[in-house]
CSV table of C-alpha atoms in Angstrom, one decimal:
chain,number,residue,atom,x,y,z
A,1,CYS,CA,-20.5,48.7,20.3
A,2,VAL,CA,-19.4,47.0,24.0
A,3,ALA,CA,-15.5,46.9,24.1
A,4,GLY,CA,-14.5,44.3,26.6
A,5,LYS,CA,-12.0,41.7,27.8
A,6,HIS,CA,-10.0,40.8,24.2
A,7,PHE,CA,-13.0,42.2,22.3
A,8,LEU,CA,-12.5,45.0,20.2
A,9,PRO,CA,-14.8,46.8,17.6
A,10,SER,CA,-13.7,46.9,13.7
A,11,ARG,CA,-14.4,48.7,10.4
A,12,LYS,CA,-17.0,45.4,9.6
A,13,LEU,CA,-18.6,45.1,12.9
A,14,ILE,CA,-20.5,48.0,14.1
A,15,GLY,CA,-23.0,46.5,16.7
A,16,ALA,CA,-21.8,45.0,19.8
A,17,ARG,CA,-24.1,44.4,22.7
A,18,TYR,CA,-25.1,41.5,26.1
A,19,PHE,CA,-27.7,41.7,27.4
A,20,TYR,CA,-27.6,39.6,30.9
A,21,ALA,CA,-30.6,41.0,33.3
A,22,GLY,CA,-32.4,37.8,32.8
A,23,TYR,CA,-29.7,35.3,33.5
A,24,LYS,CA,-28.6,38.1,36.8
A,25,ALA,CA,-32.7,37.5,37.9
A,26,THR,CA,-31.8,34.0,37.8
A,27,ASN,CA,-29.3,32.8,38.2
A,28,GLY,CA,-27.5,35.5,40.6
A,29,LYS,CA,-24.2,37.1,40.1
A,30,MET,CA,-22.7,36.2,36.3
A,31,ASN,CA,-19.4,33.5,36.8
A,32,SER,CA,-16.8,35.8,35.3
A,33,THR,CA,-14.2,32.9,35.2
A,34,LEU,CA,-16.9,31.3,32.7
A,35,GLU,CA,-18.4,33.5,31.4
A,36,TYR,CA,-17.9,36.8,29.7
A,37,CYS,CA,-20.2,39.6,30.2
A,38,PHE,CA,-19.4,42.3,26.8
A,39,PRO,CA,-20.6,40.7,23.0
A,40,ARG,CA,-17.4,38.3,22.5
A,41,ASP,CA,-18.4,34.3,23.9
A,42,SER,CA,-16.6,32.1,25.7
A,43,ASP,CA,-14.9,29.7,23.6
A,44,ASN,CA,-14.3,31.7,20.8
A,45,HIS,CA,-17.0,29.3,17.8
A,46,ASP,CA,-19.9,32.0,17.9
A,47,THR,CA,-17.6,34.7,17.0
A,48,HIS,CA,-15.5,33.3,14.4
A,49,ILE,CA,-18.4,32.2,12.7
A,50,ALA,CA,-19.5,35.7,12.7
A,51,SER,CA,-16.5,37.4,11.3
A,52,ILE,CA,-15.6,34.1,8.2
A,53,ALA,CA,-18.7,35.9,7.0
A,54,THR,CA,-17.8,39.4,7.1
A,55,ARG,CA,-14.2,38.5,5.0
A,56,ARG,CA,-13.3,38.5,1.6
A,57,TYR,CA,-10.9,35.2,2.0
A,58,VAL,CA,-11.2,32.6,4.7
A,59,PHE,CA,-8.1,30.4,4.7
A,60,PRO,CA,-7.4,27.4,5.3
A,61,THR,CA,-10.7,25.9,5.3
A,62,SER,CA,-12.1,22.3,5.1
A,63,THR,CA,-14.5,20.3,6.0
A,64,MET,CA,-14.4,18.2,8.5
A,65,GLY,CA,-10.2,18.1,7.7
A,66,TYR,CA,-11.2,17.3,4.0
A,67,ALA,CA,-11.7,19.5,1.3
A,68,LYS,CA,-8.5,21.6,2.8
A,69,GLY,CA,-8.3,25.2,0.6
A,70,MET,CA,-10.1,28.4,0.8
A,71,ALA,CA,-13.5,30.3,0.5
A,72,ALA,CA,-13.5,33.5,-1.1
A,73,ARG,CA,-15.9,36.2,-1.9
A,74,MET,CA,-18.1,35.1,1.6
A,75,ALA,CA,-19.6,39.5,2.0
A,76,PRO,CA,-16.5,41.2,1.5
A,77,LYS,CA,-19.5,44.3,2.0
A,78,ALA,CA,-21.1,43.1,4.9
A,79,ARG,CA,-20.8,45.2,8.1
A,80,LEU,CA,-22.3,42.5,10.9
A,81,ALA,CA,-24.3,43.4,14.5
A,82,VAL,CA,-24.1,40.6,16.7
A,83,TYR,CA,-25.9,40.5,19.7
A,84,LYS,CA,-25.6,37.8,22.6
A,85,ILE,CA,-28.5,36.3,24.9
A,86,CYS,CA,-26.9,33.6,25.2
A,87,TRP,CA,-24.9,32.1,28.2
A,88,ASN,CA,-23.7,28.9,29.6
A,89,VAL,CA,-26.6,28.2,31.4
A,90,GLY,CA,-28.8,29.2,28.5
A,91,CYS,CA,-30.4,31.7,27.0
């Protein structure tokens, strides 16, 4: 895994890389205040959703504030590899 600011490898996360050569070729230098130049996404949404899929229990959960509770047995034996290819300006 490629570690970075607020992003550390774990037992569940077996691979994490980012690809930004196309971004730099098209847009120039990346604005580090708006983008993270490592696998974590800047709004934490995708990182959070991906990590939920590999947990044994997820609490609290809800659907748009309704049906609050706990999701059980998502994929406790799963391992996760993430590849970041999309940025604020596109993929």
